[in-house]
Coordinates of C-alpha atoms and ligand atoms in Angstrom, one line a residue:
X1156 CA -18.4 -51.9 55.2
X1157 CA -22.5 -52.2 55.1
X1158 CA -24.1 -49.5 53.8
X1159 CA -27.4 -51.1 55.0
X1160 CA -28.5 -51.1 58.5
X1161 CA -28.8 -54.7 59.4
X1162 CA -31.5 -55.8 61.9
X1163 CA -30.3 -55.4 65.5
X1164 CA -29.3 -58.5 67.2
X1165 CA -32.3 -59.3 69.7
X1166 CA -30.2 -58.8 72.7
X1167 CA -29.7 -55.2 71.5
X1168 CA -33.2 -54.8 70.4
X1169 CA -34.6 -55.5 73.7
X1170 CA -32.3 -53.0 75.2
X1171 CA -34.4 -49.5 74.0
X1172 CA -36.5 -48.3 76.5
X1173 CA -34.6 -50.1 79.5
X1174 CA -32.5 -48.3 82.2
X1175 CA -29.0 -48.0 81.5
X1176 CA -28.7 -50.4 84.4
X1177 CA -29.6 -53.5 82.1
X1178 CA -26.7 -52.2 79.6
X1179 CA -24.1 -55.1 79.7
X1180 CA -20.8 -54.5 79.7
X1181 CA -18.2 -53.6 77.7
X1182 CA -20.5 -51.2 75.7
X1183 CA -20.0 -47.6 74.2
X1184 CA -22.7 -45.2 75.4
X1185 CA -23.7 -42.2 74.1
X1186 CA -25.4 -39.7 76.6
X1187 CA -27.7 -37.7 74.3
X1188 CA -28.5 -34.9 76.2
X1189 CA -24.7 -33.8 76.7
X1190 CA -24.1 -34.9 72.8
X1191 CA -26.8 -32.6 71.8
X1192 CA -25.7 -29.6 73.9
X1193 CA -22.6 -30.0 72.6
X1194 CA -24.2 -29.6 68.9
X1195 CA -26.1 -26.8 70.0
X1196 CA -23.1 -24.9 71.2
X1197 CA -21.5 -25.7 68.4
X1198 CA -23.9 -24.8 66.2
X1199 CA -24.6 -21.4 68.0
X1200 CA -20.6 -20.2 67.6
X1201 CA -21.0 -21.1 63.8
X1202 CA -23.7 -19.2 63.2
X1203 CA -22.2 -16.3 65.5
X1204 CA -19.1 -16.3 63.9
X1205 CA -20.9 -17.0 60.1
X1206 CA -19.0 -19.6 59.4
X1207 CA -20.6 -22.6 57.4
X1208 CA -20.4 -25.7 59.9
X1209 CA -19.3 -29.4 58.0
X1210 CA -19.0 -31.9 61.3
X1211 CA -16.4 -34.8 60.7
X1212 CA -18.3 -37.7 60.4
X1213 CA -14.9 -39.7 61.0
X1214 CA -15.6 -39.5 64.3
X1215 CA -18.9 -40.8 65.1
X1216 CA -19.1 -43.0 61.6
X1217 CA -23.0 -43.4 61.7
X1218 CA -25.5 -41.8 59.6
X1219 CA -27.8 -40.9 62.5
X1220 CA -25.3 -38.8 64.2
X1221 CA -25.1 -36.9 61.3
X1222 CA -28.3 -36.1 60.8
X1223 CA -28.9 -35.4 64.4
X1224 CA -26.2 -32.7 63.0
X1225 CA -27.7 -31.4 60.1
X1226 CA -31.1 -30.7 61.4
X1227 CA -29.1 -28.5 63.9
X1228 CA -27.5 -26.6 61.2
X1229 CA -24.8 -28.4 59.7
X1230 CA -24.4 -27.6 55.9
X1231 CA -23.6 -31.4 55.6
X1232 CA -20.3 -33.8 56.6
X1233 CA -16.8 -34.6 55.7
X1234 CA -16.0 -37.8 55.9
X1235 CA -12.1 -39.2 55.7
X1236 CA -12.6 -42.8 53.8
X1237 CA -15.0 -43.6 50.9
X1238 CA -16.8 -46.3 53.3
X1239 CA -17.6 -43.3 55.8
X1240 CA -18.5 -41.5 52.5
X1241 CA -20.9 -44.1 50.9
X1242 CA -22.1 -44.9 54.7
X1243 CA -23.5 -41.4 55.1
X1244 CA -25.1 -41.3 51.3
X1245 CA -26.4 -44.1 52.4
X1246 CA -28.0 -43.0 55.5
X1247 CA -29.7 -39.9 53.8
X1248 CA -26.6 -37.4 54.0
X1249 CA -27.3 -35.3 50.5
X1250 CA -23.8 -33.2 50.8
X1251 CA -20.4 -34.6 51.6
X1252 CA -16.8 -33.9 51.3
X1253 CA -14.1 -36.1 51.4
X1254 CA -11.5 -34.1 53.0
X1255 CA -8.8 -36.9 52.1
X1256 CA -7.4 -38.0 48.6
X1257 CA -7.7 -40.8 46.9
X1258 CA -5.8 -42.3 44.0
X1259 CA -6.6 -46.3 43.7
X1260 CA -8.6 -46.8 40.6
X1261 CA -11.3 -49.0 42.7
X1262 CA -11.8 -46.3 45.1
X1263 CA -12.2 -43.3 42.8
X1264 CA -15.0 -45.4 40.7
X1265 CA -16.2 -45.7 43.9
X1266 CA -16.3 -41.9 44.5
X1267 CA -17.8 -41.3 40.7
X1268 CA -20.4 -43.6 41.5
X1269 CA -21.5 -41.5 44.3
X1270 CA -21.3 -37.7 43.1
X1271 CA -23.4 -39.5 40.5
X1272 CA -26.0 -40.4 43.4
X1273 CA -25.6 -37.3 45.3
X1274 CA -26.3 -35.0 42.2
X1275 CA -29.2 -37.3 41.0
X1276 CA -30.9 -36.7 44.8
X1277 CA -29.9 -32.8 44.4
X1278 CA -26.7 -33.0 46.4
X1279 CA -23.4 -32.6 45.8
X1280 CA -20.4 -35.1 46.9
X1281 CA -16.9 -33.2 46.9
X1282 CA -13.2 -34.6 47.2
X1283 CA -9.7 -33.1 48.1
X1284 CA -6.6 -33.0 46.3
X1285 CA -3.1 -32.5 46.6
X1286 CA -1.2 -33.6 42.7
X1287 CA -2.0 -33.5 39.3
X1288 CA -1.7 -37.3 39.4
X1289 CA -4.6 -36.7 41.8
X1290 CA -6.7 -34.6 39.4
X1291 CA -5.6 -36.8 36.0
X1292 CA -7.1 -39.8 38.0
X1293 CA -10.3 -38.4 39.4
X1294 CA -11.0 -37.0 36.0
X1295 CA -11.0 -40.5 34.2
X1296 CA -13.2 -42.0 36.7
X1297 CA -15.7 -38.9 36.7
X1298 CA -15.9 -39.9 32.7
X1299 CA -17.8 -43.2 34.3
X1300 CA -20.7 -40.7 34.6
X1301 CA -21.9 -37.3 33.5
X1302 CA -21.8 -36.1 36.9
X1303 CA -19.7 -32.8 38.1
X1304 CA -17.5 -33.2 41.8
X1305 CA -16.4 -30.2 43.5
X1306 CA -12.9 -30.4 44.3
X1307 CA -11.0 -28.4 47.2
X1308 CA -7.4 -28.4 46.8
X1309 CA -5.6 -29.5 50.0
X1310 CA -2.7 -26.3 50.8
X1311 CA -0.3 -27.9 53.9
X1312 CA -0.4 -25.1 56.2
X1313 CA 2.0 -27.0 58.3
X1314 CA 0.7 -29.8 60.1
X1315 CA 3.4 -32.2 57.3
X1316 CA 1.0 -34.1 56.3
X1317 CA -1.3 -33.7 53.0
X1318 CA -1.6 -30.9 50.8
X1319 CA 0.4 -29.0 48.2
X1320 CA 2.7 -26.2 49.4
X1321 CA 1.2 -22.6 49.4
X1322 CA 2.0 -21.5 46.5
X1323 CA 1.9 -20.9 43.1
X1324 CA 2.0 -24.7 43.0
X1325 CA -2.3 -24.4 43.8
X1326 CA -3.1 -22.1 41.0
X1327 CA -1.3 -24.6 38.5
X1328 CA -3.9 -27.5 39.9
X1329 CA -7.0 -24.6 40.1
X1330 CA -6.2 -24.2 36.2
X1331 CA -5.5 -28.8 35.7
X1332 CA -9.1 -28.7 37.5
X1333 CA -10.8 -26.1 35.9
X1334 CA -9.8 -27.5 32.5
X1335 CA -11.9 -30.9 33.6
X1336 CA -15.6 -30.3 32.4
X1337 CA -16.4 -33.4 35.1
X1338 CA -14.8 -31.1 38.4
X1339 CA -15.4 -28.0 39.6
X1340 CA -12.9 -25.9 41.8
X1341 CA -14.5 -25.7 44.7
X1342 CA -11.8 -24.1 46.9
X1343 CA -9.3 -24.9 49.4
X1344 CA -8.7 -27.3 52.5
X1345 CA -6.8 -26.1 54.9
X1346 CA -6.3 -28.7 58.0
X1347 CA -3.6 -28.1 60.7
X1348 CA -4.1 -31.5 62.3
X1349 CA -1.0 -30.9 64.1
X1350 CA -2.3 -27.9 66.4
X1351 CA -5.3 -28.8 68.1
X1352 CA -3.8 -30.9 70.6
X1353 CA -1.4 -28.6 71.8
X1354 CA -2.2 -28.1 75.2
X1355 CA -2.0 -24.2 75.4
X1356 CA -4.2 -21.8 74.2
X1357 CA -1.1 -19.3 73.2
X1358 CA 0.5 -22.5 71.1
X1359 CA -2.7 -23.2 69.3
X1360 CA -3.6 -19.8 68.6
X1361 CA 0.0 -19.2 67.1
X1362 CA 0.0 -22.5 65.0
X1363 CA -3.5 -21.3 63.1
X1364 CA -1.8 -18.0 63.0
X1365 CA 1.3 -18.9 61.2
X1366 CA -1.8 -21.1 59.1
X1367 CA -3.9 -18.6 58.1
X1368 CA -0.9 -16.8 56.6
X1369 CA -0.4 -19.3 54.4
X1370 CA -4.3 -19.4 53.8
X1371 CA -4.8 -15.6 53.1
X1372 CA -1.0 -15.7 50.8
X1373 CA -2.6 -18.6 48.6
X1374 CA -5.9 -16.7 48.5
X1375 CA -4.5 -13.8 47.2
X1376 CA -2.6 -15.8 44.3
X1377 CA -5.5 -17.5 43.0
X1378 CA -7.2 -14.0 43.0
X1379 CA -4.2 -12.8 40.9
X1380 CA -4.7 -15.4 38.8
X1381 CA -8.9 -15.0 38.0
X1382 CA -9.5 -18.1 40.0
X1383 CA -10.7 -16.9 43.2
X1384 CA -10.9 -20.1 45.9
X1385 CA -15.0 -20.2 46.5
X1386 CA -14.7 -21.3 49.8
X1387 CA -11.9 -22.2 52.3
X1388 CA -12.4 -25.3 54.5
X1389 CA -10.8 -26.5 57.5
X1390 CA -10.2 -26.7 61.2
X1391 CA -10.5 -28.9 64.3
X1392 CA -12.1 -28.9 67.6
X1393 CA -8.6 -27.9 69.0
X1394 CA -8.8 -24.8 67.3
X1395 CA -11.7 -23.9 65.4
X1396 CA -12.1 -20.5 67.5
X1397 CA -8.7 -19.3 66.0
X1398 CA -9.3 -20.4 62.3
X1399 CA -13.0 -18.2 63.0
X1400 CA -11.1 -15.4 64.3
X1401 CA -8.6 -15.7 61.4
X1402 CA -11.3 -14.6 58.5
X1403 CA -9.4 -17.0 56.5
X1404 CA -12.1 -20.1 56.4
X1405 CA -15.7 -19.6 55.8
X1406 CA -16.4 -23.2 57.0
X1407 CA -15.0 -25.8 60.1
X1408 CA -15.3 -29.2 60.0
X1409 CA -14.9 -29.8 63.6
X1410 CA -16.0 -34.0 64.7
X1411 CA -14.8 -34.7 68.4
X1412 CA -16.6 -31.7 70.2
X1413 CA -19.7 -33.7 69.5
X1414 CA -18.5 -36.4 71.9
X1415 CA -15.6 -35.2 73.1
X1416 CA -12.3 -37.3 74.8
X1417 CA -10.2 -37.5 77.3
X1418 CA -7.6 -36.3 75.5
X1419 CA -9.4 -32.7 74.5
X1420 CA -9.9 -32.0 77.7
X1421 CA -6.1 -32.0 78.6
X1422 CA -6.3 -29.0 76.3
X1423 CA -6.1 -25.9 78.6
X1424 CA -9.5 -24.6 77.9
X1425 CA -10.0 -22.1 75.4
X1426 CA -12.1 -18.7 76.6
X1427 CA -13.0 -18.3 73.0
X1428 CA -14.5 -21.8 72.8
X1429 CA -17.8 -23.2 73.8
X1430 CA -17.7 -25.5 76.8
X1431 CA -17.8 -29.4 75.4
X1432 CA -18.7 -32.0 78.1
X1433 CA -18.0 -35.4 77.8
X1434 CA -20.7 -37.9 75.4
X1435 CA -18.9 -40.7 75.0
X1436 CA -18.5 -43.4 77.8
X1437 CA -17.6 -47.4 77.9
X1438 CA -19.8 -48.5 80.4
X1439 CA -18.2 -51.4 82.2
X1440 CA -18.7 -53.5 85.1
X1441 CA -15.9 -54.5 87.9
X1442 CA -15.3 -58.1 87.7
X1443 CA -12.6 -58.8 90.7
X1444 CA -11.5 -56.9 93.5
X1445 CA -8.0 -57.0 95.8
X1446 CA -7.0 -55.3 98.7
X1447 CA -5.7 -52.6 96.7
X1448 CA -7.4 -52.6 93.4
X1449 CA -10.5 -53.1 91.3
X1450 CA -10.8 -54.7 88.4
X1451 CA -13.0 -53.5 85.1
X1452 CA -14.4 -55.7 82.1
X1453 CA -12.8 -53.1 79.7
X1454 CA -9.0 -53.5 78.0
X1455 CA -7.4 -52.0 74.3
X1456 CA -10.3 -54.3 72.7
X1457 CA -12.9 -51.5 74.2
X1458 CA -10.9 -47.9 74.2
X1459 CA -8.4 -46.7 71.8
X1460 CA -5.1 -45.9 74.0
X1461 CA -3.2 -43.5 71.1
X1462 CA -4.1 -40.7 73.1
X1463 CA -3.9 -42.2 76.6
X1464 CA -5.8 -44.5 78.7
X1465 CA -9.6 -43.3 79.3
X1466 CA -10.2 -41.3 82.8
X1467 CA -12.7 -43.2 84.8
X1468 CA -16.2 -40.9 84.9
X1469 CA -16.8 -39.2 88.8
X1470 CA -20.4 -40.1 89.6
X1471 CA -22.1 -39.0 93.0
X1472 CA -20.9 -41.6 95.6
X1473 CA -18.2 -43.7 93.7
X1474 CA -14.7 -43.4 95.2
X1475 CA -12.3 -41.2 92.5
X1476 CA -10.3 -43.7 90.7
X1477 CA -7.5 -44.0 88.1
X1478 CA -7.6 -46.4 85.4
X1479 CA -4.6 -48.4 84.6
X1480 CA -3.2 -51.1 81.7
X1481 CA -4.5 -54.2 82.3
X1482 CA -4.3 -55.5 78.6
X1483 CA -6.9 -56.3 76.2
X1484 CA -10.0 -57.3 78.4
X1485 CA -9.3 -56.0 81.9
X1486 CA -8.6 -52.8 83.0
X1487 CA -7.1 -52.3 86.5
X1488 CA -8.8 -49.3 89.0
X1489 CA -6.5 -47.6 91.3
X1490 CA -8.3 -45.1 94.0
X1491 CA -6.4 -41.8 93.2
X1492 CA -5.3 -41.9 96.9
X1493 CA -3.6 -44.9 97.5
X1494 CA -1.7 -43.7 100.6
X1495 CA -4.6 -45.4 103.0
X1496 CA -4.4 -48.4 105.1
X1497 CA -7.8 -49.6 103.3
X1498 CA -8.2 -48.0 99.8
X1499 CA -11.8 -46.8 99.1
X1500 CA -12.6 -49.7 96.3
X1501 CA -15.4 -50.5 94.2
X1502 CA -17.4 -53.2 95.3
X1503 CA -17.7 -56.5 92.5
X1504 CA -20.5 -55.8 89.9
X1505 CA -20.2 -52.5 90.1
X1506 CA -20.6 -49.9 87.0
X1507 CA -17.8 -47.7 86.4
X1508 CA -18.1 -45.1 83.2
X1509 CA -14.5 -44.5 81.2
X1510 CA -14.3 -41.4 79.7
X1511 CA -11.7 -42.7 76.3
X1512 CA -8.6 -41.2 75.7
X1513 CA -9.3 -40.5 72.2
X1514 CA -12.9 -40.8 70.7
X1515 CA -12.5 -41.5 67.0
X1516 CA -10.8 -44.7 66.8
X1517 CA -12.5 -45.9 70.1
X1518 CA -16.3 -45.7 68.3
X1519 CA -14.5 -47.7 65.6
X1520 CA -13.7 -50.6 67.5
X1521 CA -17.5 -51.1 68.2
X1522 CA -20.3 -52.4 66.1
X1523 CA -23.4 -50.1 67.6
X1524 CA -23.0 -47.0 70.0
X1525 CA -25.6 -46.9 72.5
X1526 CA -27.6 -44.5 73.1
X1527 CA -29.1 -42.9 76.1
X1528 CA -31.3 -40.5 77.2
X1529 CA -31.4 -38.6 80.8
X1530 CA -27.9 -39.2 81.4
X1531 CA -25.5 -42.0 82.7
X1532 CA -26.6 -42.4 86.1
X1533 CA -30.2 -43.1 85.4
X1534 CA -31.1 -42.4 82.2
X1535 CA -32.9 -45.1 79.9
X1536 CA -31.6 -46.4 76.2
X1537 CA -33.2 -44.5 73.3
X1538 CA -31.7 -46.1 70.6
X1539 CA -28.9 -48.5 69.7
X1540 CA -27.6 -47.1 66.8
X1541 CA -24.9 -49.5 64.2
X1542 CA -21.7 -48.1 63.7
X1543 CA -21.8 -48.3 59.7
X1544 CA -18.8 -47.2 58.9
X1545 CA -16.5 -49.1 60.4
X1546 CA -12.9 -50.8 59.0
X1547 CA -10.3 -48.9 56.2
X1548 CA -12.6 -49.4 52.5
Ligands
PLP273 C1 -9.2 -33.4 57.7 C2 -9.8 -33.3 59.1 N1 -10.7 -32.4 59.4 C3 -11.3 -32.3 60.6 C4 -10.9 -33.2 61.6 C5 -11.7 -33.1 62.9 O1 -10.9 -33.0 64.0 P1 -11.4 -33.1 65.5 O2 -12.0 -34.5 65.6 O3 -10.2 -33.1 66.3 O4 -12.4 -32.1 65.7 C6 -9.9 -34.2 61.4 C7 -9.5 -35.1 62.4 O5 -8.5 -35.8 62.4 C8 -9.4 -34.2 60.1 O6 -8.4 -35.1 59.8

């Protein structure tokens, strides 16, 4: 993990202000312009719907992107590790939450180290929880410092993954916590990871339904109890319409819309939802051509494949194509009609744009994103940003 930008390599350096054309290849390139509508809409439903807007900075890892993010609105980041965490303090980010928990000793002096930081600049670094282990732990390391952490206790509203049960189980932690003069109950996270891929609007919309049940029930508990949650924190870009629509969160803490992936667009589109485009592209060259197939310069080592192998990018004039496995360097180009006597190929040295299945773990596999203005067809390189965050620590 660096928390420092290190200089670029001068191959890289050389690269801002040239066409995308002198972009070699394999390299992950962010189109600006789309990334930045995609904020805006964002940005626009929050605001619409008053909902406070925390982007995952999981997704994009790099402390650029997130301000890009705040100046449009965002009330500040989540992050999922404490490298993304420090990453972002690093890079100027003033109000985090680690929506994840954390119980290694090394990790949570770590995490007191930084609300330390944060509260010295006048921000605020916040953490989840989901045991009293959890809380007992976070408590002794806060005593490394006199600073105060807001902590948001994680409910499982039925993805089976974190969080407590929703029940009275959460106002015995709210009291554990509020009994620690080092944390402050700062309210609940409520993540249904397992909904936003579903691919139909009516299965989404009755997971977060089914959640915000569980949301509103807890809510009213901790009100019985004179510990009101302060704010309620959750949702994806799967689904954050339905959480809005809920009145059960005040805040989403969508990452992927910024970028988007192939795999979101499988979803059948919500009405509800603003129109994401696609941001995030591996630029790569074709290296060998058969009768019947093109070759690419990009394998696993470039694209993440959890969520399915990346849909090659339509561009004016380039025969439609589907991307096949060709292993960890190569990936193999079909035309998506292969019934011809002479299939419509890409020619050697070509530049054909993936679209990868799944964005998050594909930006981690690369050390800079690149980024460019004026789109992928012609557009020039703005800025080549380093991936900071990148690895588990
Ligand atoms: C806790 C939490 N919140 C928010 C998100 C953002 O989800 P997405 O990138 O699908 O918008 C994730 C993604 O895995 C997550 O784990």
């Amino acid at each position: 993990m660096k928390t420092q930008a290190e200089p670029l390599p001068d191959h890289l350096r050389a690269l801002v202000g040239q066409g995308v054309d002198q972009i070699d290849t394999p390299a992950l390139v962010v189109d600006l312009d789309a990334a930045n509508r995609n904020l805006q809409r964002m940005v626009e439903f929050a605001e619409k719907h008053r909902l406070r807007l925390r982007p995952h900075a999981k997704m994009h890892k790099a402390p650029l992107m997130a301000r890009l993010q705040l100046q449009a609105g965002a009330v500040g980041v989540c992050a999922q590790t404490v490298a993304e965490a420090e990453a972002m303090g690093a890079g100027g980010i003033n109000d985090i939450f680690i929506s994840n928990e954390m119980l290694s000793v090394a990790k949570l002096r770590r995490v007191a180290a930084m609300a330390h930081q944060l509260q010295v600049r006048g921000g605020q670094l916040a953490i989840a929880v989901d045991s009293a282990e959890g809380v007992e732990r976070l408590a002794q390391a806060m005593q490394l410092t006199n600073a105060v952490i807001d902590v948001f206790i994680e409910i499982d509203v039925g993805q089976g993954r974190c969080g407590v049960a929703p029940d009275e189980r959460v106002v015995t932690l709210a009291r554990q916590i509020a009994g620690r003069t080092s944390l402050r109950f700062a309210g609940l996270h409520a993540y249904q990871g397992g909904a936003q891929h579903l691919r139909t609007v009516a299965e989404r919309q009755a997971a977060i339904v089914a959640a915000a049940a569980k949301v509103k029930d807890v809510r009213r508990l901790l009100e019985a109890a004179e510990m009101p949650a302060p704010l309620v924190t959750g949702a994806g870009t799967g689904t954050f319409a339905h959480e809005a629509a809920s009145g059960a969160w005040n805040e989403i803490q969508p990452g992927s819309f910024l970028f988007m992936d192939a795999d979101y667009q499988r979803n059948e589109r919500d009405p509800a939802q603003p129109q994401f485009e696609p941001a995030l592209f591996v630029k790569s060259q074709v290296i060998s051509v058969s009768e019947r197939h093109a070759v690419c310069d990009a394998g696993h080592k470039s694209h993440a494949i959890d969520s399915g192998l990346p849909e090659v990018q339509a561009l004016p004039g380039q025969p439609p194509l589907r991307f096949a496995n060709g292993g960890d360097e190569h990936g193999v180009l079909h035309p998506l009609d292969d019934g011809g006597e002479l299939p419509n190929l890409p020619t050697l040295g070509d530049t054909v744009w993936l679209v990868p299945g799944h964005c998050d773990p594909t930006v981690n596999l690369h050390n800079h994103l690149v980024v460019v203005r004026d789109g992928i067809a012609a557009g020039r390189v703005e800025a080549v940003v380093p991936v900071m965050a990148r690895g588990f620590w």
